[in-house]
Every structure is written in C-alpha cells, then in structure tokens.
GROMACS .gro file of C-alpha atoms in nm:
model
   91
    1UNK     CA    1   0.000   0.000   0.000
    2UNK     CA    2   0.135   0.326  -0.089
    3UNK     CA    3   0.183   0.583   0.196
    4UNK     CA    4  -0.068   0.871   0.176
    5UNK     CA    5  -0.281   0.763  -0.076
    6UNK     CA    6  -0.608   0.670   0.127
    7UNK     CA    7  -0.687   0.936   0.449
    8UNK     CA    8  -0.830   0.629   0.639
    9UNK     CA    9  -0.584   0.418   0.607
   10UNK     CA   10  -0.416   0.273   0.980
   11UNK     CA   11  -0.056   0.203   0.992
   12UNK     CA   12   0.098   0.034   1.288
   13UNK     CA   13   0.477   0.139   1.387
   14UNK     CA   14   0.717  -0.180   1.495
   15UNK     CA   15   1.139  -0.200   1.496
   16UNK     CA   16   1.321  -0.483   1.383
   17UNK     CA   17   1.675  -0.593   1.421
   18UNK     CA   18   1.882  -0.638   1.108
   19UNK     CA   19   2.120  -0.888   1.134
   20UNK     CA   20   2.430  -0.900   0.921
   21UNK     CA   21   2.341  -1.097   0.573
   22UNK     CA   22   1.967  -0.971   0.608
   23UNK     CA   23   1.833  -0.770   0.341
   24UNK     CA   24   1.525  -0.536   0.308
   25UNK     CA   25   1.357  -0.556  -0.035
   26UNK     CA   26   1.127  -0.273  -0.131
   27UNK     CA   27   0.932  -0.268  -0.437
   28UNK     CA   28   0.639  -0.117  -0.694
   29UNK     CA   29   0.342  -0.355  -0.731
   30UNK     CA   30   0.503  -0.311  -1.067
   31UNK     CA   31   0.684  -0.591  -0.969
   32UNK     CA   32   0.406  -0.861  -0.862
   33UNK     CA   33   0.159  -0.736  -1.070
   34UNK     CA   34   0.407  -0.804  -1.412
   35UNK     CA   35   0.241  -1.076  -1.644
   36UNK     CA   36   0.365  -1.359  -1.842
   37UNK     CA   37   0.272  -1.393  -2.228
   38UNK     CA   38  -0.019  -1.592  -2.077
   39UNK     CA   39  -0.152  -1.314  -1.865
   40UNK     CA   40  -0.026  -1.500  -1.521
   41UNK     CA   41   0.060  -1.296  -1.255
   42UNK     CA   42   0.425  -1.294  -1.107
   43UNK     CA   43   0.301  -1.261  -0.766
   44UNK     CA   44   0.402  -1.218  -0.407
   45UNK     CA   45   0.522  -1.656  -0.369
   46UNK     CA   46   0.746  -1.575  -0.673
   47UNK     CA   47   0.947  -1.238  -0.565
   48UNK     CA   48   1.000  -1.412  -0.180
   49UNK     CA   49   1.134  -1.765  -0.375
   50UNK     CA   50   1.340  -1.535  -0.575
   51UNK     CA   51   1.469  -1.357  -0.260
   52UNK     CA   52   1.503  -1.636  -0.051
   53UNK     CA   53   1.727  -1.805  -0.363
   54UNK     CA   54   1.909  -1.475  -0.374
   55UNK     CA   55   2.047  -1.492  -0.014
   56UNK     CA   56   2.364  -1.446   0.027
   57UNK     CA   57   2.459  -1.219  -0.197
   58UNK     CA   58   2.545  -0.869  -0.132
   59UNK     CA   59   2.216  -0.618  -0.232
   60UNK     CA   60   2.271  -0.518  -0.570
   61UNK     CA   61   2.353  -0.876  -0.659
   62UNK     CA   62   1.992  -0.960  -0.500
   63UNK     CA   63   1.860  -0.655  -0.681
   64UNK     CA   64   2.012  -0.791  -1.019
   65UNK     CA   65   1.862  -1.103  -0.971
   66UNK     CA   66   1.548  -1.057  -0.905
   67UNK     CA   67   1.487  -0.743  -1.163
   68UNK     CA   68   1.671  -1.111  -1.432
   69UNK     CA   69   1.346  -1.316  -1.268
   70UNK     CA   70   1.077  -1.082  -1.311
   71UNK     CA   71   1.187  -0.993  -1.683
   72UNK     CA   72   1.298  -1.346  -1.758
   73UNK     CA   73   0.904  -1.415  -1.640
   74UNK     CA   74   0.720  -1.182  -1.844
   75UNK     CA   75   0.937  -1.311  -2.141
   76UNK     CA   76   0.880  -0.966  -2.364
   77UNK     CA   77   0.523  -0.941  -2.253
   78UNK     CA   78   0.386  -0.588  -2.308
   79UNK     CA   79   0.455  -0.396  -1.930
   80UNK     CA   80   0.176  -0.224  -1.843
   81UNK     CA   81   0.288  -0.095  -1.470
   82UNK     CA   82   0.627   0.074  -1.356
   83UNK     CA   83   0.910  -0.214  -1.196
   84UNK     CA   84   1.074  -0.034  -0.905
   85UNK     CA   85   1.306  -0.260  -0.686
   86UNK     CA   86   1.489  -0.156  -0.435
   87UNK     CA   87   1.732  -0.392  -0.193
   88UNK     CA   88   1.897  -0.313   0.109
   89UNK     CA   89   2.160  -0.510   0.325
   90UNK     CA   90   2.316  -0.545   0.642
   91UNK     CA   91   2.664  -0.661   0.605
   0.00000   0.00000   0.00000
C-alpha cells in the first residue's frame, strides 16, 4: 500500500533488528503485478522464492537477480505498470 494515498488508512509502527546478511527488499506492485505472455501474474510466492534463492549475496547482486526473474518471467510481454526494486543489506 502506498503511503498517503487513502486518508483512512491505519498504519501500525514496529522496529526490527537487522542482522548481518539480512536484506530489506522494497518494491512497486510493478513488480508482482508483471504478467507472463499468458496473462499470469508474477506474484508475491514468486518475488519471496526469488529472494530467498538470492540470499547471500550482497544487495545489488539480490537486486540484479530478481529485476533477471521478473523480466525473464514476463518473457517480452507488453509492461503495463512501472518495476521499481529496491534492496537493502546489512553486512
């Protein structure tokens, strides 16, 4: 959900310890909503099976590799939504 966008929308404030190797991955629904030539949906199972593969590796390796799966996915199907991905680690 994008921040601001809805006046009654409730948002609940929490911390979390990053550990070294853990990585925060941000991202458009660009990203989960991007289809294959069939019309299937990437989807949220997909981007956390591509991040969990992806551990590891420093964050703009992770970044690399999952921008490779989502485009490798859609296989030159028309994009019809912006792909923001952003990645970062604790090292």
């Amino acid at each position: 959900m994008a921040l601001g966008i809805l006046d009654a929308a409730a948002w609940e404030q929490a911390s979390v310890q990053f550990e070294p190797g853990d990585h925060l991955v941000l991202y458009t629904d660009g990203i989960i909503d991007a289809r294959d030539p069939k019309g299937t949906r990437y989807g949220d199972e997909r981007l956390v099976d591509a991040a969990q593969a992806a551990r590891g590796h420093p964050s703009r390796e992770m970044q690399r590799h999952l921008l490779a799966e989502v485009h490798h996915f859609a296989s030159g199907a028309p994009r019809f939504d912006d792909i923001t991905l952003m990645v970062i680690g604790r090292q």
